mmCIF file of N, CA and C in Angstrom:
data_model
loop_
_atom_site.group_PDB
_atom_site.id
_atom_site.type_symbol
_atom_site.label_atom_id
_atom_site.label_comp_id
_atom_site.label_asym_id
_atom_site.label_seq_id
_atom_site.Cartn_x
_atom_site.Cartn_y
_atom_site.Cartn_z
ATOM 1 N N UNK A 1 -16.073 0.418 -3.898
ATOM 2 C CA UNK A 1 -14.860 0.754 -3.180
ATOM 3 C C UNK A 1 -14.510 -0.394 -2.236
ATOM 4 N N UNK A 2 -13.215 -0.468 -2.126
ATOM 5 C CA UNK A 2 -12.896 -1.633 -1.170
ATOM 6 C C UNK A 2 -12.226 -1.135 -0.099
ATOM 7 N N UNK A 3 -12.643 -1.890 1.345
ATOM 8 C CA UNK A 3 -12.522 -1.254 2.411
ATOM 9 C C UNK A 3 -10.643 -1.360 2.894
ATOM 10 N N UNK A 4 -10.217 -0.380 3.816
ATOM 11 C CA UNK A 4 -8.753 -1.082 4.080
ATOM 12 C C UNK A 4 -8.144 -2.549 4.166
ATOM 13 N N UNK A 5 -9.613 -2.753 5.573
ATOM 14 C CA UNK A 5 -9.636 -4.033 6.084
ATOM 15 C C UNK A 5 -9.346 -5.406 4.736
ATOM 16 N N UNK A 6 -10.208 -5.174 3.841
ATOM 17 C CA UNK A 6 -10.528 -6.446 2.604
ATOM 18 C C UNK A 6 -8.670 -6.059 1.644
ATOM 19 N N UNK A 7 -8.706 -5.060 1.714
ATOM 20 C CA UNK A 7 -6.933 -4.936 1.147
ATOM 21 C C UNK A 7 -6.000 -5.408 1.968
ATOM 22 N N UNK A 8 -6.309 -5.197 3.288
ATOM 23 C CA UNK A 8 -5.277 -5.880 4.151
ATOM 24 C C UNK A 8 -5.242 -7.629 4.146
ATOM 25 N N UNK A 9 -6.601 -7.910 4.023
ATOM 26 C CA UNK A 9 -6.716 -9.312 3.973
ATOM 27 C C UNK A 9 -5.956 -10.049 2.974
ATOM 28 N N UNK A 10 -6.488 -9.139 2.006
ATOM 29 C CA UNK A 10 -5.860 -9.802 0.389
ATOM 30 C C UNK A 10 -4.365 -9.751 0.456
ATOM 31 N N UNK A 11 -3.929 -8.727 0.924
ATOM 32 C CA UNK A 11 -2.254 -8.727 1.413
ATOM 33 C C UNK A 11 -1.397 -9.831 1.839
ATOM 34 N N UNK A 12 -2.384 -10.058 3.142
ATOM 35 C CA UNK A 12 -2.075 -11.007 3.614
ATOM 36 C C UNK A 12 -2.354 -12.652 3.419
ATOM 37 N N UNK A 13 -3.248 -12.778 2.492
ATOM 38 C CA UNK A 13 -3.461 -14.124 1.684
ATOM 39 C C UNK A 13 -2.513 -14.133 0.978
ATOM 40 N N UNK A 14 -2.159 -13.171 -0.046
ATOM 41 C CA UNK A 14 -0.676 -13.292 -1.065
ATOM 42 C C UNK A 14 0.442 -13.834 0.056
ATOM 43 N N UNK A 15 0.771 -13.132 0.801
ATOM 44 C CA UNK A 15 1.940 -13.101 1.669
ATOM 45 C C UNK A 15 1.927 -14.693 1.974
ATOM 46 N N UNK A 16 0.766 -15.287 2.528
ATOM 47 C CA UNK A 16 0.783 -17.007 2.603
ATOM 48 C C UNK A 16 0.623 -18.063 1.898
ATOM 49 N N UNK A 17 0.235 -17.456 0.386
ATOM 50 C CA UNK A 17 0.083 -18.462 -0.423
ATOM 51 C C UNK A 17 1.262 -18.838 -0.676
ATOM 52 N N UNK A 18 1.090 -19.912 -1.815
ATOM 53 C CA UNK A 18 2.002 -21.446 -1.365
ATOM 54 C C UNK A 18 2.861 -20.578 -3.088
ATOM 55 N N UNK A 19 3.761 -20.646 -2.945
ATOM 56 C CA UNK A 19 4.859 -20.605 -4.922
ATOM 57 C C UNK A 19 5.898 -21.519 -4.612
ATOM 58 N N UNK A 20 6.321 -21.542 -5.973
ATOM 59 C CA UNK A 20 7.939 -22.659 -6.026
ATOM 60 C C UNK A 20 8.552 -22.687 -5.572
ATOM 61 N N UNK A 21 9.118 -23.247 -4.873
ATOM 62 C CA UNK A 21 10.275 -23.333 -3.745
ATOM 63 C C UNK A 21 9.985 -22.722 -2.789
ATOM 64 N N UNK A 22 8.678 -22.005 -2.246
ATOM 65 C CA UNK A 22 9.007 -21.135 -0.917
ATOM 66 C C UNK A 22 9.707 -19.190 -1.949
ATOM 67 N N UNK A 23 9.938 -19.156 -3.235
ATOM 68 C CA UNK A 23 9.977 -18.078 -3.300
ATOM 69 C C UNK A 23 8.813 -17.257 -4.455
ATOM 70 N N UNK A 24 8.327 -16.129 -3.817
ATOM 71 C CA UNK A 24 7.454 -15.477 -4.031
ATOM 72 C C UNK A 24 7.993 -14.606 -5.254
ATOM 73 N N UNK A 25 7.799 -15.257 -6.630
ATOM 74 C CA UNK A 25 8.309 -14.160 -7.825
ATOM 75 C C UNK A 25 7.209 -13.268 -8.167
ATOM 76 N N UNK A 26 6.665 -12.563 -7.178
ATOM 77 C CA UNK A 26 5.548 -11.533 -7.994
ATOM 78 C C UNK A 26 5.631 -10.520 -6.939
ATOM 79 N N UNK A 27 5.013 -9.341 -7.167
ATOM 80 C CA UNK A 27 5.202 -7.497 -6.718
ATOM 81 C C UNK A 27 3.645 -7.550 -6.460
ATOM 82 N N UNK A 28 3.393 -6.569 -5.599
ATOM 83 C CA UNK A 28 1.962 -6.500 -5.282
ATOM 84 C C UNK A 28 2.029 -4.935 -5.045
ATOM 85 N N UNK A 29 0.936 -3.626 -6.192
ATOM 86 C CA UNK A 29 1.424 -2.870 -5.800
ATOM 87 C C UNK A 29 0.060 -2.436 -5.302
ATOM 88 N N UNK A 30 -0.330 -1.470 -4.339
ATOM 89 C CA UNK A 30 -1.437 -1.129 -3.868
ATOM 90 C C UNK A 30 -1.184 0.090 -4.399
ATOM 91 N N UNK A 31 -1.790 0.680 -5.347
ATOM 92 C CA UNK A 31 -2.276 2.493 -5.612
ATOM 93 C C UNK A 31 -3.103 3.448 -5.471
ATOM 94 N N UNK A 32 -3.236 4.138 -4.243
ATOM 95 C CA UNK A 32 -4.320 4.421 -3.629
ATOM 96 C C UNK A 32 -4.638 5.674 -4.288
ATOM 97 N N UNK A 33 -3.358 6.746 -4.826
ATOM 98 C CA UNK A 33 -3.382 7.992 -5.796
ATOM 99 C C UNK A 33 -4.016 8.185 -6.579
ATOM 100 N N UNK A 34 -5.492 8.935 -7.072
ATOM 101 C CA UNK A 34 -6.433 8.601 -7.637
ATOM 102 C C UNK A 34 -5.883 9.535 -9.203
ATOM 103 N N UNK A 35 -4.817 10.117 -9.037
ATOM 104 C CA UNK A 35 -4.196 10.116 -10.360
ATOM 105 C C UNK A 35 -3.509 9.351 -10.907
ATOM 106 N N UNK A 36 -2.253 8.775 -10.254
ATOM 107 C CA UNK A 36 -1.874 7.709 -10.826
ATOM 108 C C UNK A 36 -2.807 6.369 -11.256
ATOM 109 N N UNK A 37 -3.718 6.128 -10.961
ATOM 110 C CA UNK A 37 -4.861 5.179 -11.008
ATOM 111 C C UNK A 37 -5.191 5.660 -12.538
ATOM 112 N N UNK A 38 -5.827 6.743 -12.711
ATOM 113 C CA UNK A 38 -5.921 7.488 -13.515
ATOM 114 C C UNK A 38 -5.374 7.080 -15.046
ATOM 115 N N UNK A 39 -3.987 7.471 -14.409
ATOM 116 C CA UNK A 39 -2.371 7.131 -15.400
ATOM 117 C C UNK A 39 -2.487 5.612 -15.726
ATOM 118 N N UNK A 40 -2.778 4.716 -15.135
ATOM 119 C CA UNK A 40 -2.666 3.408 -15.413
ATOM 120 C C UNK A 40 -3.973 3.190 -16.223
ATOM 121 N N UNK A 41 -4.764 3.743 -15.860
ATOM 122 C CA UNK A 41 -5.792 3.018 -16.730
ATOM 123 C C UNK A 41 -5.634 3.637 -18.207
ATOM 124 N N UNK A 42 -5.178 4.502 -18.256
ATOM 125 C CA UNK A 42 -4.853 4.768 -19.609
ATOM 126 C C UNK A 42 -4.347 3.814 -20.721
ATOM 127 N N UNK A 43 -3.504 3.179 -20.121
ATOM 128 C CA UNK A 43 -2.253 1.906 -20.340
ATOM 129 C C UNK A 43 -2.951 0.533 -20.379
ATOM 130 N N UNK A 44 -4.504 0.745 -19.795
ATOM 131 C CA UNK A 44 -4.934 -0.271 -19.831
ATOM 132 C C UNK A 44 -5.964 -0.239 -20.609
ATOM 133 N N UNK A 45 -6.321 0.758 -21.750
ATOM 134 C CA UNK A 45 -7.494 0.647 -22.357
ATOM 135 C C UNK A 45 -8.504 1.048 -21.555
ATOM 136 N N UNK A 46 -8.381 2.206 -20.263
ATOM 137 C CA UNK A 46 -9.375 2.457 -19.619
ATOM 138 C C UNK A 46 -10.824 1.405 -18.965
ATOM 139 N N UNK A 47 -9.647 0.104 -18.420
ATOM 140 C CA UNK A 47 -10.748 -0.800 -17.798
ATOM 141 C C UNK A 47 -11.058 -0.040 -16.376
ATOM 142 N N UNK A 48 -12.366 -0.413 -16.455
ATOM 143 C CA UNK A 48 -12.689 0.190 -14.880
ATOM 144 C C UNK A 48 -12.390 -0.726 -13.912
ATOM 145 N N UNK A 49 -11.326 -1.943 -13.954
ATOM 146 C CA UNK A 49 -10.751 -2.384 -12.905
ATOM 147 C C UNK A 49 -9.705 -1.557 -12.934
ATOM 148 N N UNK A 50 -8.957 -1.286 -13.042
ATOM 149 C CA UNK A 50 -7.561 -0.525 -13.279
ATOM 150 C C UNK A 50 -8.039 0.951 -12.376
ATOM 151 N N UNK A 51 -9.389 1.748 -12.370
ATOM 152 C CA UNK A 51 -9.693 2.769 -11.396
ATOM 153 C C UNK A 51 -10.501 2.624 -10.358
ATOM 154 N N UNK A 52 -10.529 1.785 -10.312
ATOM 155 C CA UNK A 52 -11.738 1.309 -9.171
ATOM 156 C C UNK A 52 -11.449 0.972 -8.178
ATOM 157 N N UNK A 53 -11.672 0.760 -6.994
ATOM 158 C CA UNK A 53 -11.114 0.469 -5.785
ATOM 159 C C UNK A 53 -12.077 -0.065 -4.609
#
């Protein structure tokens, strides 16, 4: 399990890393819903990154 703190970090490393021009073309979604988690891993061939946290 990963703590708030280490999600917040990682948040905030995306938020400063460097992309093209200064614009950030990517979505970052955090899913904490342990059904929807669920739902996705389905979609993913049931990797246990996709439910894990």
């Amino acid at each position: 399990m990963v703590s708030e703190d280490k999600i917040d970090q990682i948040i905030e490393a995306i938020n400063l890393s460097a992309s093209y021009c200064g614009i950030q073309p990517y979505r970052l979604f955090v899913i904490t819903n342990p059904e929807v988690r669920q739902r996705l891993a389905v979609g993913s061939f049931n990797t246990q990154q996709a439910i894990s946290r």
